[in-house]
mmCIF file of C-alpha atoms in Angstrom:
data_model
loop_
_atom_site.group_PDB
_atom_site.id
_atom_site.type_symbol
_atom_site.label_atom_id
_atom_site.label_comp_id
_atom_site.label_asym_id
_atom_site.label_seq_id
_atom_site.Cartn_x
_atom_site.Cartn_y
_atom_site.Cartn_z
ATOM 1 C CA UNK A 211 0.584 16.336 -22.661
ATOM 2 C CA UNK A 212 -1.918 13.837 -21.896
ATOM 3 C CA UNK A 213 -2.868 12.409 -18.672
ATOM 4 C CA UNK A 214 -5.471 9.681 -17.283
ATOM 5 C CA UNK A 215 -5.213 11.669 -13.791
ATOM 6 C CA UNK A 216 -6.769 8.586 -10.427
ATOM 7 C CA UNK A 217 -7.801 9.111 -7.566
ATOM 8 C CA UNK A 218 -8.233 7.211 -4.472
ATOM 9 C CA UNK A 219 -9.428 6.235 -0.417
ATOM 10 C CA UNK A 220 -10.960 9.330 1.240
ATOM 11 C CA UNK A 221 -9.269 11.922 -2.312
ATOM 12 C CA UNK A 222 -11.765 9.531 -4.402
ATOM 13 C CA UNK A 223 -14.329 10.803 -2.322
ATOM 14 C CA UNK A 224 -13.584 14.385 -1.728
ATOM 15 C CA UNK A 225 -13.334 15.303 -5.965
ATOM 16 C CA UNK A 226 -16.441 12.729 -5.764
ATOM 17 C CA UNK A 227 -14.457 11.070 -8.669
ATOM 18 C CA UNK A 228 -12.318 8.641 -9.403
ATOM 19 C CA UNK A 229 -10.498 8.892 -12.549
ATOM 20 C CA UNK A 230 -10.866 12.003 -15.949
ATOM 21 C CA UNK A 231 -8.162 13.033 -19.032
ATOM 22 C CA UNK A 232 -5.754 15.993 -18.794
ATOM 23 C CA UNK A 233 -4.291 17.747 -20.755
ATOM 24 C CA UNK A 234 -1.004 19.247 -19.307
ATOM 25 C CA UNK A 235 1.424 21.538 -20.267
ATOM 26 C CA UNK A 236 2.885 21.093 -16.434
ATOM 27 C CA UNK A 237 6.309 19.140 -16.375
ATOM 28 C CA UNK A 238 6.744 17.284 -13.809
ATOM 29 C CA UNK A 239 4.430 16.030 -11.021
ATOM 30 C CA UNK A 240 4.487 18.638 -8.299
ATOM 31 C CA UNK A 241 3.590 21.420 -10.686
ATOM 32 C CA UNK A 242 1.175 19.481 -11.948
ATOM 33 C CA UNK A 243 -0.495 19.011 -8.741
ATOM 34 C CA UNK A 244 0.276 22.830 -8.444
ATOM 35 C CA UNK A 245 -2.131 23.067 -11.697
ATOM 36 C CA UNK A 246 -4.984 20.749 -10.830
ATOM 37 C CA UNK A 247 -5.176 22.852 -7.351
ATOM 38 C CA UNK A 248 -5.532 25.957 -9.366
ATOM 39 C CA UNK A 249 -8.487 24.451 -10.719
ATOM 40 C CA UNK A 250 -11.326 25.605 -7.697
ATOM 41 C CA UNK A 251 -11.544 24.749 -4.316
ATOM 42 C CA UNK A 252 -12.449 21.751 -4.013
ATOM 43 C CA UNK A 253 -8.831 20.096 -5.480
ATOM 44 C CA UNK A 254 -7.175 23.064 -3.619
ATOM 45 C CA UNK A 255 -8.942 21.737 -0.324
ATOM 46 C CA UNK A 256 -7.426 17.727 -1.732
ATOM 47 C CA UNK A 257 -3.793 18.213 -3.357
ATOM 48 C CA UNK A 258 -2.550 20.799 -2.260
ATOM 49 C CA UNK A 259 0.883 20.857 -1.576
ATOM 50 C CA UNK A 260 0.160 21.698 2.101
ATOM 51 C CA UNK A 261 -1.796 17.672 1.749
ATOM 52 C CA UNK A 262 0.265 14.610 2.692
ATOM 53 C CA UNK A 263 -0.879 13.174 -0.617
ATOM 54 C CA UNK A 264 1.719 10.560 -2.366
ATOM 55 C CA UNK A 265 1.021 10.035 -5.760
ATOM 56 C CA UNK A 266 2.667 7.621 -8.698
ATOM 57 C CA UNK A 267 3.132 7.269 -12.682
ATOM 58 C CA UNK A 268 2.566 4.576 -13.974
ATOM 59 C CA UNK A 269 1.678 2.458 -10.813
ATOM 60 C CA UNK A 270 4.761 3.543 -9.216
ATOM 61 C CA UNK A 271 5.275 5.667 -5.996
ATOM 62 C CA UNK A 272 7.411 8.765 -7.265
ATOM 63 C CA UNK A 273 8.493 12.370 -6.167
ATOM 64 C CA UNK A 274 7.574 16.121 -6.633
ATOM 65 C CA UNK A 275 10.464 16.127 -8.972
ATOM 66 C CA UNK A 276 9.333 13.234 -11.768
ATOM 67 C CA UNK A 277 9.332 14.243 -14.743
ATOM 68 C CA UNK A 278 6.118 13.024 -16.687
ATOM 69 C CA UNK A 279 5.414 11.614 -20.002
ATOM 70 C CA UNK A 280 2.665 12.113 -22.401
ATOM 71 C CA UNK A 281 -0.231 9.092 -22.117
ATOM 72 C CA UNK A 282 0.984 8.412 -17.963
ATOM 73 C CA UNK A 283 -1.530 6.360 -15.785
ATOM 74 C CA UNK A 284 -0.160 9.269 -12.668
ATOM 75 C CA UNK A 285 -2.360 8.675 -8.684
ATOM 76 C CA UNK A 286 -3.042 11.128 -6.255
ATOM 77 C CA UNK A 287 -3.824 9.076 -3.266
ATOM 78 C CA UNK A 288 -3.344 10.047 1.380
ATOM 79 C CA UNK A 289 -0.278 8.354 2.511
ATOM 80 C CA UNK A 290 -1.438 4.326 2.479
ATOM 81 C CA UNK A 291 -3.188 2.469 5.858
ATOM 82 C CA UNK A 292 -2.227 -1.162 4.494
ATOM 83 C CA UNK A 293 -0.910 -4.168 6.925
ATOM 84 C CA UNK B 270 9.104 -19.609 -6.149
ATOM 85 C CA UNK B 271 8.001 -16.849 -4.300
ATOM 86 C CA UNK B 272 3.961 -16.460 -3.873
ATOM 87 C CA UNK B 273 1.583 -13.070 -3.858
ATOM 88 C CA UNK B 274 -1.269 -12.330 -3.991
ATOM 89 C CA UNK B 275 -4.205 -9.945 -3.852
ATOM 90 C CA UNK B 276 -7.147 -11.252 -2.912
ATOM 91 C CA UNK B 277 -10.788 -10.495 -1.809
ATOM 92 C CA UNK B 278 -11.108 -14.187 0.650
ATOM 93 C CA UNK B 279 -9.930 -15.428 3.440
ATOM 94 C CA UNK B 280 -6.942 -17.401 3.917
ATOM 95 C CA UNK B 281 -5.196 -19.529 6.853
ATOM 96 C CA UNK B 282 -1.549 -19.036 7.664
ATOM 97 C CA UNK B 283 -0.667 -22.413 7.856
ATOM 98 C CA UNK B 284 -1.770 -22.817 4.524
ATOM 99 C CA UNK B 285 0.802 -20.551 3.263
ATOM 100 C CA UNK B 286 3.499 -22.097 5.786
ATOM 101 C CA UNK B 287 2.632 -25.594 4.568
ATOM 102 C CA UNK B 288 2.713 -24.317 0.355
ATOM 103 C CA UNK B 289 6.362 -22.342 0.964
ATOM 104 C CA UNK B 290 7.813 -25.274 3.137
ATOM 105 C CA UNK B 291 6.464 -28.227 0.270
ATOM 106 C CA UNK B 292 8.990 -30.483 2.782
ATOM 107 C CA UNK B 293 12.061 -28.773 1.712
ATOM 108 C CA UNK B 294 14.516 -30.736 3.780
ATOM 109 C CA UNK B 295 17.029 -26.929 3.351
ATOM 110 C CA UNK B 296 14.403 -24.831 5.278
ATOM 111 C CA UNK B 297 15.769 -24.502 8.917
ATOM 112 C CA UNK B 298 13.879 -21.969 9.651
ATOM 113 C CA UNK B 299 9.631 -20.008 9.389
ATOM 114 C CA UNK B 300 9.132 -16.492 10.536
ATOM 115 C CA UNK B 301 5.173 -15.449 9.216
ATOM 116 C CA UNK B 302 3.227 -12.299 9.531
ATOM 117 C CA UNK B 303 0.010 -12.329 10.743
ATOM 118 C CA UNK B 304 -1.526 -9.074 10.813
ATOM 119 C CA UNK B 305 -5.197 -9.038 11.582
ATOM 120 C CA UNK B 306 -8.714 -6.434 11.963
ATOM 121 C CA UNK B 307 -8.541 -4.820 15.132
ATOM 122 C CA UNK B 308 -11.825 -4.345 17.673
ATOM 123 C CA UNK B 309 -10.508 -1.374 18.823
ATOM 124 C CA UNK B 310 -8.431 2.191 17.809
ATOM 125 C CA UNK B 311 -7.343 5.312 18.491
ATOM 126 C CA UNK B 312 -9.614 4.977 21.786
ATOM 127 C CA UNK B 313 -12.845 3.916 19.670
ATOM 128 C CA UNK B 314 -15.123 0.839 18.763
ATOM 129 C CA UNK B 315 -14.259 -0.036 15.222
ATOM 130 C CA UNK B 316 -17.731 -2.026 13.488
ATOM 131 C CA UNK B 317 -15.683 -3.074 10.334
ATOM 132 C CA UNK B 318 -13.412 -2.265 7.791
ATOM 133 C CA UNK B 319 -13.632 -1.410 3.953
ATOM 134 C CA UNK B 320 -9.426 -1.950 2.674
ATOM 135 C CA UNK B 321 -8.989 0.288 -0.912
ATOM 136 C CA UNK B 322 -7.128 -1.290 -2.710
ATOM 137 C CA UNK B 323 -5.166 0.460 -6.255
ATOM 138 C CA UNK B 324 -5.491 -2.654 -8.435
ATOM 139 C CA UNK B 325 -2.191 -3.474 -10.831
ATOM 140 C CA UNK B 326 0.520 -0.914 -8.737
ATOM 141 C CA UNK B 327 -0.800 -3.254 -5.507
ATOM 142 C CA UNK B 328 0.568 -6.406 -6.784
ATOM 143 C CA UNK B 329 3.486 -4.814 -8.211
ATOM 144 C CA UNK B 330 4.554 -2.677 -5.625
ATOM 145 C CA UNK B 331 4.490 -6.219 -3.088
ATOM 146 C CA UNK B 332 6.472 -7.753 -5.707
ATOM 147 C CA UNK B 333 9.349 -5.218 -5.925
ATOM 148 C CA UNK B 334 9.537 -5.109 -2.479
ATOM 149 C CA UNK B 335 10.451 -9.075 -2.543
ATOM 150 C CA UNK B 336 12.679 -8.527 -5.206
ATOM 151 C CA UNK B 337 14.461 -5.826 -2.407
ATOM 152 C CA UNK B 338 13.995 -8.120 1.073
ATOM 153 C CA UNK B 339 16.123 -10.795 -1.120
ATOM 154 C CA UNK B 340 18.218 -9.060 -3.146
ATOM 155 C CA UNK B 341 19.140 -8.094 1.443
ATOM 156 C CA UNK B 342 18.825 -11.242 3.069
ATOM 157 C CA UNK B 343 19.983 -15.192 2.947
ATOM 158 C CA UNK B 344 16.589 -16.730 2.366
ATOM 159 C CA UNK B 345 14.151 -19.169 0.571
ATOM 160 C CA UNK B 346 10.861 -18.908 -0.135
ATOM 161 C CA UNK B 347 8.686 -15.115 0.671
ATOM 162 C CA UNK B 348 4.282 -15.468 1.145
ATOM 163 C CA UNK B 349 1.904 -12.556 0.828
ATOM 164 C CA UNK B 350 -1.033 -12.577 1.073
ATOM 165 C CA UNK B 351 -2.952 -9.200 1.228
ATOM 166 C CA UNK B 352 -6.708 -8.621 1.490
ATOM 167 C CA UNK B 353 -9.224 -6.544 0.288
ATOM 168 C CA UNK B 354 -13.193 -5.451 0.844
ATOM 169 C CA UNK B 355 -14.947 -5.270 3.743
ATOM 170 C CA UNK B 356 -13.495 -7.190 7.617
ATOM 171 C CA UNK B 357 -14.995 -7.616 10.562
ATOM 172 C CA UNK B 358 -12.020 -8.075 13.424
ATOM 173 C CA UNK B 359 -10.548 -11.078 13.432
ATOM 174 C CA UNK B 360 -10.183 -11.337 10.058
ATOM 175 C CA UNK B 361 -7.151 -11.511 8.713
ATOM 176 C CA UNK B 362 -6.100 -8.526 6.471
ATOM 177 C CA UNK B 363 -2.478 -9.464 6.371
ATOM 178 C CA UNK B 364 0.375 -12.477 5.902
ATOM 179 C CA UNK B 365 3.611 -12.876 5.489
ATOM 180 C CA UNK B 366 6.015 -15.929 5.229
ATOM 181 C CA UNK B 367 9.509 -16.525 4.359
ATOM 182 C CA UNK B 368 11.546 -19.614 5.078
ATOM 183 C CA UNK B 369 15.453 -19.826 5.648
ATOM 184 C CA UNK B 370 18.321 -21.999 6.417
ATOM 185 C CA UNK B 371 19.068 -19.941 9.632
ATOM 186 C CA UNK B 372 16.486 -17.543 11.392
ATOM 187 C CA UNK B 373 18.105 -14.348 12.299
ATOM 188 C CA UNK B 374 17.450 -13.960 7.958
ATOM 189 C CA UNK B 375 13.979 -14.846 8.140
ATOM 190 C CA UNK B 376 13.366 -12.609 11.576
ATOM 191 C CA UNK B 377 14.767 -9.475 9.531
ATOM 192 C CA UNK B 378 13.332 -10.197 5.887
ATOM 193 C CA UNK B 379 9.888 -10.630 7.304
ATOM 194 C CA UNK B 380 9.887 -7.454 9.550
ATOM 195 C CA UNK B 381 11.563 -5.834 6.011
ATOM 196 C CA UNK B 382 8.604 -6.671 3.956
ATOM 197 C CA UNK B 383 6.484 -5.218 6.822
ATOM 198 C CA UNK B 384 7.699 -1.898 7.674
ATOM 199 C CA UNK B 385 8.459 -1.836 3.946
ATOM 200 C CA UNK B 386 4.473 -2.742 2.918
ATOM 201 C CA UNK B 387 3.004 -0.370 5.669
ATOM 202 C CA UNK B 388 4.199 2.844 3.969
ATOM 203 C CA UNK B 389 3.989 1.484 -0.149
ATOM 204 C CA UNK B 390 1.876 -0.885 -0.461
ATOM 205 C CA UNK B 391 -1.757 0.908 -2.163
ATOM 206 C CA UNK B 392 -3.951 -0.055 0.545
ATOM 207 C CA UNK B 393 -7.056 2.690 2.668
ATOM 208 C CA UNK B 394 -8.315 0.947 5.430
ATOM 209 C CA UNK B 395 -11.681 3.071 6.020
ATOM 210 C CA UNK B 396 -13.141 1.744 10.090
ATOM 211 C CA UNK B 397 -17.481 1.815 10.238
ATOM 212 C CA UNK B 398 -16.865 3.295 15.140
ATOM 213 C CA UNK B 399 -20.681 3.285 16.122
ATOM 214 C CA UNK B 400 -20.305 7.857 15.391
ATOM 215 C CA UNK B 401 -20.115 6.687 11.711
ATOM 216 C CA UNK B 402 -17.260 6.288 9.002
ATOM 217 C CA UNK B 403 -13.713 7.712 8.583
ATOM 218 C CA UNK B 404 -10.414 6.725 6.880
ATOM 219 C CA UNK B 405 -7.670 6.087 8.871
ATOM 220 C CA UNK B 406 -4.747 8.087 9.496
ATOM 221 C CA UNK B 407 -1.260 6.509 8.599
ATOM 222 C CA UNK B 408 0.971 6.982 11.954
ATOM 223 C CA UNK B 409 4.312 8.095 12.057
ATOM 224 C CA UNK B 410 5.461 5.268 13.822
ATOM 225 C CA UNK B 411 5.328 3.698 10.410
ATOM 226 C CA UNK B 412 7.196 6.143 8.527
ATOM 227 C CA UNK B 413 10.138 6.286 11.129
ATOM 228 C CA UNK B 414 10.350 1.985 10.956
ATOM 229 C CA UNK B 415 10.317 2.251 7.271
ATOM 230 C CA UNK B 416 13.173 5.183 7.612
ATOM 231 C CA UNK B 417 15.155 2.322 9.622
ATOM 232 C CA UNK B 418 15.684 0.631 6.813
ATOM 233 C CA UNK B 419 16.623 3.207 4.076
ATOM 234 C CA UNK B 420 13.250 3.748 2.230
ATOM 235 C CA UNK B 421 11.531 6.848 1.828
ATOM 236 C CA UNK B 422 7.796 6.926 2.549
ATOM 237 C CA UNK B 423 6.955 9.544 -0.061
ATOM 238 C CA UNK B 424 8.469 8.043 -3.036
#
């Protein structure tokens, strides 16, 4: 399925990209994260399962077990620090 | 009507209070919280601050928090203003105002909203210090505050 990936804050800066289109076989957010971490050392450094990464599907915060849907907007970002 | 505004420009908390009160004679209590850009953070002087957010998700997530507050507390109206962009120390960042018949529900709802917003609203602070700039790390104490309301900080 096709996804739009979006990155924010330190992850956006680290990957030097704010969004990209991505074709995936992954079924869940965690599977997608593992797949992206395997792309290269930079993705691994920012998205590896050891990092405190938060995720959202179609602009709603979601856990790793959440199922992906075709054409979804998937976001990766560090724990939020507003307020 | 509740108010949720995500904006770059500054605001005055008393204007938000007046707007929510709107001469409603049933209101007996107003509780407000104003979050301000500090000059010091984790022992370092902060020259200025940049707040990034996730347009669209920011407003939707805060509207969801307002709905959740309504389902938990007996309150009249809620107003939330959260800014993004550049800040100097002493600038207002976030304002939350709750009106209700009695104070206890207003106090609780205001604290709930801030505790929820701290762990779920997609904003990120970057500080400029004399040693360079750095992204602010999330605090465990904020996660703990959210968990007291049954909020999972991770999803």
